[in-house]
XYZ file of C-alpha atoms in Angstrom:
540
model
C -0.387 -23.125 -4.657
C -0.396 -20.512 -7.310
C -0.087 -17.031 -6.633
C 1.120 -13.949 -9.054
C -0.896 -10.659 -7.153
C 3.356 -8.880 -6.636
C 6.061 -8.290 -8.870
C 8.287 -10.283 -7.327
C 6.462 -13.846 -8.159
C 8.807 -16.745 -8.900
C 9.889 -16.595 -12.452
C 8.185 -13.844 -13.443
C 4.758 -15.705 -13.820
C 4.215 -17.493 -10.455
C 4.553 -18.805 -6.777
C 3.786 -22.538 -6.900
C 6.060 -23.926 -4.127
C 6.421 -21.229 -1.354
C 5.990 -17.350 -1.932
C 8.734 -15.346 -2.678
C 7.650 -13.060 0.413
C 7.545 -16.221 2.613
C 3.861 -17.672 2.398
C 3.487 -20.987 2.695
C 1.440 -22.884 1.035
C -1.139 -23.223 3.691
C -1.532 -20.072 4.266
C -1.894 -19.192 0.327
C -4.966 -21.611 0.179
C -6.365 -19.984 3.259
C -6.078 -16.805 2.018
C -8.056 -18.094 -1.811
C -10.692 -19.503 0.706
C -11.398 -15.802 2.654
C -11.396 -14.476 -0.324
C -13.478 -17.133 -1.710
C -15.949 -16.440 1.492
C -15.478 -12.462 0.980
C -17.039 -12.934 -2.804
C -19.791 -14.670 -1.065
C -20.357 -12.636 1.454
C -19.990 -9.440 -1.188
C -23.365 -11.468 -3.073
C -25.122 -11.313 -0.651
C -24.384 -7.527 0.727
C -25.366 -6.364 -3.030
C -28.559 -8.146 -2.177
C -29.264 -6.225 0.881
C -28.726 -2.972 -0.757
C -31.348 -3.946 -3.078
C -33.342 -4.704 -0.231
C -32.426 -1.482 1.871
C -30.123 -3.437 4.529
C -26.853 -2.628 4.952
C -24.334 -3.755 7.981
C -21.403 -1.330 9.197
C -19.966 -4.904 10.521
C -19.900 -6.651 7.130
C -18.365 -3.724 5.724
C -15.726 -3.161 7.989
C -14.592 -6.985 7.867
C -15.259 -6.700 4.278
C -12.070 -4.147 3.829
C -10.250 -5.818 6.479
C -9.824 -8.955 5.519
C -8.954 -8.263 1.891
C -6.476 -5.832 3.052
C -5.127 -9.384 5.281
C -4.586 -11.098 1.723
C -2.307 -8.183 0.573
C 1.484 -8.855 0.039
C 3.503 -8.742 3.638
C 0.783 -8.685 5.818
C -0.379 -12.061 7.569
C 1.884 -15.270 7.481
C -0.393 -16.627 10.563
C -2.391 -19.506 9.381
C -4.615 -19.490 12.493
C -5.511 -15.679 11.962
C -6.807 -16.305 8.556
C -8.958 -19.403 10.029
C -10.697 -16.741 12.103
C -11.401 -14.785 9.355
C -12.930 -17.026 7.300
C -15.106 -18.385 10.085
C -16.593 -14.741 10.684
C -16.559 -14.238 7.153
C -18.784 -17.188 6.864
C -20.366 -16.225 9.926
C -21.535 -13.144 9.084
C -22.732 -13.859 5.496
C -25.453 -16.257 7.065
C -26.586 -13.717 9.540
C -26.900 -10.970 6.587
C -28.688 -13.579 4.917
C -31.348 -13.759 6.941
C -32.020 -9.555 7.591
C -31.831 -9.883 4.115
C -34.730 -11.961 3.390
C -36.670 -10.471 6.463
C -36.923 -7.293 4.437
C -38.247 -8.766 1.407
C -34.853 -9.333 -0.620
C -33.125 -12.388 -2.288
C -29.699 -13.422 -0.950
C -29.590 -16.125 -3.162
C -29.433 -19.973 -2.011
C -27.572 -21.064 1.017
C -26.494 -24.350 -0.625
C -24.254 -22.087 -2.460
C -22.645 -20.570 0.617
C -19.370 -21.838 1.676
C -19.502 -23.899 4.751
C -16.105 -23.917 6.520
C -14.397 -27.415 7.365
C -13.598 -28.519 10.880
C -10.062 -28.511 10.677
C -7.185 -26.294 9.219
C -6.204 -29.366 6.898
C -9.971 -29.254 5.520
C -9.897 -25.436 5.255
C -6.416 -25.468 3.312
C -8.238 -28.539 0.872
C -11.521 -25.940 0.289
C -8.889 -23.327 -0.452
C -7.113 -25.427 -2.804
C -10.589 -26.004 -4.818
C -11.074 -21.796 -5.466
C -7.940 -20.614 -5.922
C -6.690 -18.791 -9.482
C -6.368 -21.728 -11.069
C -9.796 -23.362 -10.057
C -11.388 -22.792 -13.603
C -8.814 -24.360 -16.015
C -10.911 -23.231 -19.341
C -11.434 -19.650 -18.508
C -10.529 -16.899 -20.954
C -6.767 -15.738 -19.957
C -8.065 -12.148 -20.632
C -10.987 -12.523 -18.567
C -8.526 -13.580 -16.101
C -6.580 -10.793 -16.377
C -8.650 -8.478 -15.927
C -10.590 -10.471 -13.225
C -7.389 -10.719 -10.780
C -6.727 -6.987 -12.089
C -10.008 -5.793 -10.284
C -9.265 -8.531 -6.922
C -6.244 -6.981 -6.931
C -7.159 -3.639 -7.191
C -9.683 -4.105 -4.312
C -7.070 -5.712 -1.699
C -5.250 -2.160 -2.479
C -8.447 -0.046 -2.019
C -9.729 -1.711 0.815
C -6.330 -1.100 2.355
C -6.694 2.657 2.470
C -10.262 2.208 3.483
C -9.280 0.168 6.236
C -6.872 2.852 6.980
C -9.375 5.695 7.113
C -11.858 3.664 8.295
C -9.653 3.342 11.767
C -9.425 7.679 12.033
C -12.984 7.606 11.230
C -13.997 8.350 7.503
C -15.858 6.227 5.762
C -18.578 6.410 2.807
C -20.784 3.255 1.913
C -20.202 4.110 -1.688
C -16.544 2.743 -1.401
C -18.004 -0.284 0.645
C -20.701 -0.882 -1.986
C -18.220 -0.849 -4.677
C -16.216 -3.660 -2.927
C -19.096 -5.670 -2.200
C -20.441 -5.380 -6.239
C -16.727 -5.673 -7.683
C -16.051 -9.212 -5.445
C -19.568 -11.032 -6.083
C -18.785 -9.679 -9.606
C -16.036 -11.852 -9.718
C -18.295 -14.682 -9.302
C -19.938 -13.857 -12.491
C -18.876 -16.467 -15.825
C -21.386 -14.443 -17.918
C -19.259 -11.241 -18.294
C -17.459 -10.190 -21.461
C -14.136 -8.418 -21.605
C -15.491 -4.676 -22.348
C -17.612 -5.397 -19.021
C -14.476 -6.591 -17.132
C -12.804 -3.180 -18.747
C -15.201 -1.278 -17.160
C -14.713 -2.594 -14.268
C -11.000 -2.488 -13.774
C -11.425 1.672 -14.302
C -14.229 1.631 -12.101
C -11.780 -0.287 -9.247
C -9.808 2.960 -10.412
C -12.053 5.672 -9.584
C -13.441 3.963 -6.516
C -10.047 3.868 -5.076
C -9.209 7.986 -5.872
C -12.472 8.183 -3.441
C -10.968 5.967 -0.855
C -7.717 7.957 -1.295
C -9.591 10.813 -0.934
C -11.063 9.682 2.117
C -7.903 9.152 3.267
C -6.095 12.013 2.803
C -8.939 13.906 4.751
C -8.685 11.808 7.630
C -5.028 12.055 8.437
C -4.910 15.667 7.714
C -8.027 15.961 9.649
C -6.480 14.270 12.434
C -2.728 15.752 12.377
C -2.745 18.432 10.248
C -1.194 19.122 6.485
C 2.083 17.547 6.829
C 4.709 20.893 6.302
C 8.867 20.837 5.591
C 10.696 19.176 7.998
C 14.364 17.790 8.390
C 14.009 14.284 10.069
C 17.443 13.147 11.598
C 18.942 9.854 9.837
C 21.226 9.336 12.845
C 20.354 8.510 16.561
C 19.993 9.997 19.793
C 21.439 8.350 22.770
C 18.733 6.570 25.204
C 15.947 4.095 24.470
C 14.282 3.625 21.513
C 11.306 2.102 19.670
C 10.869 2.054 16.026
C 7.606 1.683 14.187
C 7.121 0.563 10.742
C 4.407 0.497 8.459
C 1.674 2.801 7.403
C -0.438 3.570 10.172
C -0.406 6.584 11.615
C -2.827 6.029 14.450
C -0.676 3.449 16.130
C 2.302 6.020 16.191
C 0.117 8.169 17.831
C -0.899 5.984 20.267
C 2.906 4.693 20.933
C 4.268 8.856 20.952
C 1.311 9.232 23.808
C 2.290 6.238 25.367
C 6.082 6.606 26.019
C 6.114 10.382 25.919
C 8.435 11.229 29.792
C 9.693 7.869 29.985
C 13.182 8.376 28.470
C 12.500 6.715 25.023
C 13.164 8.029 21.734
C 10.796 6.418 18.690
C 12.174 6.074 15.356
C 10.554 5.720 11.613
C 11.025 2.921 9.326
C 10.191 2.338 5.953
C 6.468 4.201 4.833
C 6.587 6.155 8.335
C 9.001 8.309 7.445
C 6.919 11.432 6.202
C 4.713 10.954 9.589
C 7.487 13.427 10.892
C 6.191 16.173 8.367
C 2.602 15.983 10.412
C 2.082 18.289 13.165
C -0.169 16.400 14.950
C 2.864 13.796 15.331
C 6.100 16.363 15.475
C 5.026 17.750 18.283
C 6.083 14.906 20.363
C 9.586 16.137 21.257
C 10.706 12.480 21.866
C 9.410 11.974 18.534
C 13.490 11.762 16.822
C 14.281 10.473 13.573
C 14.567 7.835 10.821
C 16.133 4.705 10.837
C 16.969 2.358 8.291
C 15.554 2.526 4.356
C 12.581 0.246 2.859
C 11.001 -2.964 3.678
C 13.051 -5.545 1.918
C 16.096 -4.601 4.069
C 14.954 -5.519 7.578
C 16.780 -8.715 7.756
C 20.470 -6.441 7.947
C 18.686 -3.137 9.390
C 17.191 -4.794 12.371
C 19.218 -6.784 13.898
C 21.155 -3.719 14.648
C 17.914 -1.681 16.230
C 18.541 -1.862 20.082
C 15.208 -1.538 21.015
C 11.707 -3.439 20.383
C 10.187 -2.772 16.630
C 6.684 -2.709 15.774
C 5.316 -3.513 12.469
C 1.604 -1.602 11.899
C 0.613 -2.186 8.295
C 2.158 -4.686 5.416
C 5.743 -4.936 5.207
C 6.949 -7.632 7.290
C 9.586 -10.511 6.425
C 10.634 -13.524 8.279
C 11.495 -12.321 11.459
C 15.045 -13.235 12.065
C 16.009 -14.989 15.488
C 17.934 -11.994 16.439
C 15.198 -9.949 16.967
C 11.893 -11.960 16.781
C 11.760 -11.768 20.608
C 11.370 -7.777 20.144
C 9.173 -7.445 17.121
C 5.365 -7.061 17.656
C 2.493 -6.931 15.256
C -0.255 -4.806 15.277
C -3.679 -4.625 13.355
C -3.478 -6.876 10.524
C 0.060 -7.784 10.439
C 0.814 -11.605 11.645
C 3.358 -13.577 12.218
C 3.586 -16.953 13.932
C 5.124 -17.216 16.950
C 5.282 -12.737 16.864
C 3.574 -11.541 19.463
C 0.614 -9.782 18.188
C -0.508 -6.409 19.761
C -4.479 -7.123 19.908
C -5.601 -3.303 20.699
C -3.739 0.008 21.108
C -2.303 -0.810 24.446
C 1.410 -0.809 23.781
C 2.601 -1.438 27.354
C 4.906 -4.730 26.372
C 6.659 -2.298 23.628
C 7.345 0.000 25.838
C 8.720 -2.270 28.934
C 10.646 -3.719 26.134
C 12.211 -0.374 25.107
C 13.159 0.333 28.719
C 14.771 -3.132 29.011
C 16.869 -3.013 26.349
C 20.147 -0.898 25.843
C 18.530 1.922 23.522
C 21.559 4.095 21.208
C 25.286 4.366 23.337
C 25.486 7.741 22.052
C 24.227 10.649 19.757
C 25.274 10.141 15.996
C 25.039 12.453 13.102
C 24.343 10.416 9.634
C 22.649 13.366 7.762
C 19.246 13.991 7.527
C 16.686 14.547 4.834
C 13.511 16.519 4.126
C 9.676 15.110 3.851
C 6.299 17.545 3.950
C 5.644 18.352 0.162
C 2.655 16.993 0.109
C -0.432 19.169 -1.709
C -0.633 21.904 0.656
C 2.941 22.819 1.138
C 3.479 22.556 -2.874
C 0.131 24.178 -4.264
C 1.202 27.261 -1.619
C 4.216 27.525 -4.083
C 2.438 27.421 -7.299
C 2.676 30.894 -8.542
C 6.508 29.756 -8.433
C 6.101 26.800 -9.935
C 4.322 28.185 -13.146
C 6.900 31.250 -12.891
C 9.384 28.631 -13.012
C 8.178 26.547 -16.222
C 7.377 29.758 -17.898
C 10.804 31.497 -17.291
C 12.242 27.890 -18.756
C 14.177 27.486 -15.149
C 12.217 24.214 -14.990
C 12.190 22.208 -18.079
C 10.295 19.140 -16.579
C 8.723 17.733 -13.863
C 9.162 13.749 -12.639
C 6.929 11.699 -10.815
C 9.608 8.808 -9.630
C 7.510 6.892 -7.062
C 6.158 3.576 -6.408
C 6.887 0.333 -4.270
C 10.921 -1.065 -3.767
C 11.602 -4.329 -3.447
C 14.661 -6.512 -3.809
C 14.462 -8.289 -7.096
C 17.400 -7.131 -9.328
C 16.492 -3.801 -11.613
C 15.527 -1.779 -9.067
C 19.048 0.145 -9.357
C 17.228 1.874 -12.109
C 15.691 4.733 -10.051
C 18.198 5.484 -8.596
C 19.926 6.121 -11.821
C 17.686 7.692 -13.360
C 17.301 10.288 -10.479
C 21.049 10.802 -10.896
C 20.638 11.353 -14.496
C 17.685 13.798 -14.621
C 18.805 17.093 -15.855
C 19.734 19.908 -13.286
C 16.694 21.865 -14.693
C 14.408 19.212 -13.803
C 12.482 18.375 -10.557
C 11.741 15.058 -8.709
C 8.755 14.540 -6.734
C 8.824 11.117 -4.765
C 6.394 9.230 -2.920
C 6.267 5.482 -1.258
C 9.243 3.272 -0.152
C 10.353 3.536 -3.888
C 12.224 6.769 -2.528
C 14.629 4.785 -0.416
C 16.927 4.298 -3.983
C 17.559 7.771 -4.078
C 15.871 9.789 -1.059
C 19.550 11.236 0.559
C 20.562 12.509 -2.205
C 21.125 16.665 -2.748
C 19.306 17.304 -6.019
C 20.069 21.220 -4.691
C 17.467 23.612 -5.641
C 15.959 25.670 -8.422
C 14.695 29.224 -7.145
C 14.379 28.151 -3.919
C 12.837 24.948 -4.755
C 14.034 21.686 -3.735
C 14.409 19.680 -7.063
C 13.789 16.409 -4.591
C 10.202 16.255 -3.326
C 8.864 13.804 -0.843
C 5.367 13.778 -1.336
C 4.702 10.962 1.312
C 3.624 7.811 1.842
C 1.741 5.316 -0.829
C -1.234 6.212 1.131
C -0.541 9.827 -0.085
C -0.712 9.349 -4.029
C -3.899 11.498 -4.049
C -1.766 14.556 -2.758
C 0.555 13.942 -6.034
C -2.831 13.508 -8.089
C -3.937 17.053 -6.730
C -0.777 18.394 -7.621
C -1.023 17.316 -10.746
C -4.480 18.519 -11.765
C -3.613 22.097 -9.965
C -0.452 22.520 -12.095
C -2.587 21.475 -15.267
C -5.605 24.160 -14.102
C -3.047 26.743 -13.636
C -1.686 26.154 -17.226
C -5.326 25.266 -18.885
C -4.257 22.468 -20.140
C -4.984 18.210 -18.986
C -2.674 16.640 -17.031
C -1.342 14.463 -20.023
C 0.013 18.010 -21.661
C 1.946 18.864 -18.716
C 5.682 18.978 -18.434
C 5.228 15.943 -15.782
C 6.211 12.320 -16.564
C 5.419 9.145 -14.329
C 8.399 6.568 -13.801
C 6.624 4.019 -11.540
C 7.838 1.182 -9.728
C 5.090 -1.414 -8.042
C 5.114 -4.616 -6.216
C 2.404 -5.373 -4.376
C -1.954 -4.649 -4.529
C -1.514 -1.019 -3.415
C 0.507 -0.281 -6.315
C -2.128 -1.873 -8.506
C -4.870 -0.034 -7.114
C -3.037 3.941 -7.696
C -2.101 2.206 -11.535
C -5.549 1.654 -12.063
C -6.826 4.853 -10.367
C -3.954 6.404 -12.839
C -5.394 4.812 -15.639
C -9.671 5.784 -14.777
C -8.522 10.054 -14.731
C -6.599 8.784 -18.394
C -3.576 9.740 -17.742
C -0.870 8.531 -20.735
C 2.649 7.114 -21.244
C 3.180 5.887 -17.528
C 6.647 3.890 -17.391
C 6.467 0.869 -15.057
C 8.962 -1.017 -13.807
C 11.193 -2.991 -12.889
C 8.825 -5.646 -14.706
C 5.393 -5.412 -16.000
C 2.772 -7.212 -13.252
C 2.816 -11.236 -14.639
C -1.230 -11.101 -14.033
C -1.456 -8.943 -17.406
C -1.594 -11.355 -20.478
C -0.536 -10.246 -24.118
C -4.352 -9.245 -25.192
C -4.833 -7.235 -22.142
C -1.196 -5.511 -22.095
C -1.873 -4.954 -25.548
C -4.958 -3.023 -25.440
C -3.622 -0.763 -22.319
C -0.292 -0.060 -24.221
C -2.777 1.234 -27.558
C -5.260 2.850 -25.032
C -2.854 4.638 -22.686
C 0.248 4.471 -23.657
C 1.773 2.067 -20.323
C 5.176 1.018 -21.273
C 8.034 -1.020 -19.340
C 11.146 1.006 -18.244
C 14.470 0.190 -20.415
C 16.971 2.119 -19.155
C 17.534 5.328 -17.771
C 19.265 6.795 -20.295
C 17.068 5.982 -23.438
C 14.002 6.864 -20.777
C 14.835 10.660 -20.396
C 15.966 10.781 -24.035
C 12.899 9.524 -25.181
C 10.929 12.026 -22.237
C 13.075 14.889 -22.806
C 13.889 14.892 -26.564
């Protein structure tokens, strides 16, 4: 086993006995095997471009089973064996449309063939993992687990608008080039550049795509105050990122008595009002993903986990935890479609909240809309010197030690400064009163990761309204990451050429020394030190 795609690996440089989110080493090879199969399968799709043939069922599985292989998703070893039989499945049926319209798919000798057993499959994955080719180039492997990496994060917010129904073959086509590309000994370093910055702009489009398809669906999220206490009566809480499946359990409970609760990523759902209009649609519960071993134990009522995020389910509560989409765990029970009957006879089995309790609450709903409505104030504001700078703090959290950084440096940041916020990275510091500057909150929740192209949109408005590029703006990115979403908005960062981004709370372990060097001289990407000597160096 060797795996290094979050910044928690072991060390610092990477998982060789058991993953530091739990993956065994089964499940690691399985998961180098689909994606072995997926690079296969992503040949011979380029192929049938060429040829004119292209299959909406290759290019769904295509995004969903790379998304499988990101951090916190599937632990299930007999999920990932299904995956890589389809995978393998459908590459020899896409073969053969292929050469029926004239094209090349290459020869089948070299396709993989899957083994009988899951001891066979977890030997084959073994073979074609990272460390399959001991003489290649570190550099080239850099930047080759760079762009893998970067597509496990795209495909995840493809997958995701895929489900509310945008899609655009472009994004698909780019996956399918970008994997068989990977397959490729003959490319140089400048090629593997290029392609790292193309993974970039490929994912602002899936963003994009994204971003249209839940406002599309539920409307531009707006201000709202989302309750950190509870409400007495039964109660579900939902994890993740998805929105559809909070839909879907909202509809489905709605006049039976239950109250359903955010964790984690779903807490700026409650700023869309597609979803607030539920009125049994309460609050927030608990802070980011890393804490559910101490947060739900203490949930009386089933919890359902929609998207990455999960951990070991402990015994106190595995009997009430579900899994839905992607997510696996073994012996979980998995939700298959979008019937959430168990969850609910669950909720209404269980205790629910004794009693109403007040723990505060906290705002969400400034994503682009709601903040480029405000931007005549917002330039009034920088010109009138009542805002001296804006901060981007945002990003993944995670429970390797540093972390207590962003929360200090929140703390720290001048009273003339503002904060937006976006991803689980806001749980250091997202209950705290900042106060306000002319009416403006100086703490911003933008949203979800899924929502980094609403801080992207703010970010080229504000430099419009100014005339002047993003990199001249007041603005200054203090990022945190840990897993292939992360990677994906870095690199998407890094294609539009935006400078001096601070990353922390350690610099990805994937990067070596030649290709850390050449993005620290070509955009200025630093590691954080601390938060003092950040804003001194940011603010002067």
């Amino acid at each position: 086993m060797f795996c290094f795609q979050c910044e928690q690996t072991a060390k610092g440089t990477g998982c060789t006995q058991v993953g530091v989110c739990g993956k065994r080493p089964d499940v690691a090879a399985l998961q180098d095997l689909l994606l072995h199969v997926l690079k296969d399968l992503s040949r011979v799709a380029v192929a049938g471009r060429k040829a004119g043939v292209t299959d909406p069922e290759v290019n769904a599985f295509t995004v969903e089973a790379a998304f499988s292989t990101l951090t916190n998703v599937d632990f299930d070893p007999e999920r990932f064996v299904a995956l890589i039989r389809k995978g393998a499945a459908l590459r020899r049926a896409l073969a053969e449309k292929v050469r029926a319209a004239g094209g090349d798919p290459g020869d089948d000798a070299e396709a993989v063939v899957p083994a009988e057993t899951l001891e066979g499959l977890v030997a084959q994955g073994e073979r074609v993992g990272i460390k399959a080719d001991p003489e290649i180039d570190p550099d080239i492997l850099s930047l080759r687990e760079a762009v893998v990496y970067g597509i496990k994060g795209l495909s995840a917010y493809a997958d995701h608008a895929r489900i509310l129904g945008r899609e655009d073959d472009e994004v698909y086509a780019f996956v399918h080039e970008a994997l068989a590309a990977t397959l490729d000994a003959e490319r140089g370093l400048d090629d593997w550049l290029d392609l790292v910055l193309r993974t970039g702009k490929t994912n602002l489009r899936a963003m994009e795509l994204l971003d249209e398809a839940n406002t599309g669906t539920y409307g531009h999220p707006v201000p709202t105050r989302v309750p950190l206490g509870a409400r007495k009566g039964k109660a579900i809480l939902v994890s993740g990122h998805d929105l559809k499946d909070l839909e879907e359990i909202l509809r489905q409970s709605e006049g039976k008595g239950i109250y359903v609760y955010t964790h984690g990523e779903m807490l700026p759902c409650h700023g869309y009002p597609g979803l607030k209009k539920y009125p049994h649609f309460y609050g927030h519960y608990g802070t980011a993903w890393q804490n559910q071993a101490k947060e739900f134990p203490l949930f009386p009522g089933p919890i359902v986990m929609t998207t990455n995020c999960i951990q070991r389910p402990m015994e106190s509560y595995q009997d009430r935890i579900f899994t839905r989409g992607l997510v696996g765990w073994p012996g979980v029970r998995h939700i298959p479609d979008l019937d959430f009957t168990p969850v609910i006879a669950k909720a209404l089995e269980m205790p629910g909240f004794p009693e109403d309790t007040d723990k505060g609450s906290v705002m969400v709903g400034f994503a682009r809309n709601t903040v480029l409505s405000v931007a005549d104030k917002v330039v009034a504001a920088v010109k009138g010197k009542a805002i001296r700078h804006f901060f981007l703090v945002a990003g993944c959290d995670g429970a390797k030690p540093g972390r207590n950084y962003y929360t200090e440096f929140v703390e720290k940041v001048p009273a003339d400064c503002v904060v937006l916020t976006l991803a689980c990275g806001k749980f250091r510091f997202f209950d705290k009163d900042l106060g306000e500057i002319g009416g403006l909150p100086r703490l911003m929740d933008v949203g979800q990761c899924n929502d980094a192209y609403s801080a992207i949109r703010i970010a080229g408005a504000l430099a419009d309204a100014f005339g002047c590029s993003v990199n001249d703006l007041p603005l200054s990115l203090v990022l945190s990451w840990y897993e292939q979403k992360a990677v994906a908005i870095l690199l998407t960062l890094l294609y539009l050429g935006i400078k001096d981004i601070r990353l922390g709370p350690t610099l990805p372990a994937f990067l070596s020394p030649g290709v850390l060097d050449v993005l620290v001289q070509r955009f200025g990407i630093r590691p954080i030190t601390t938060p003092e000597d950040d804003l001194r160096a940011i603010l002067g």
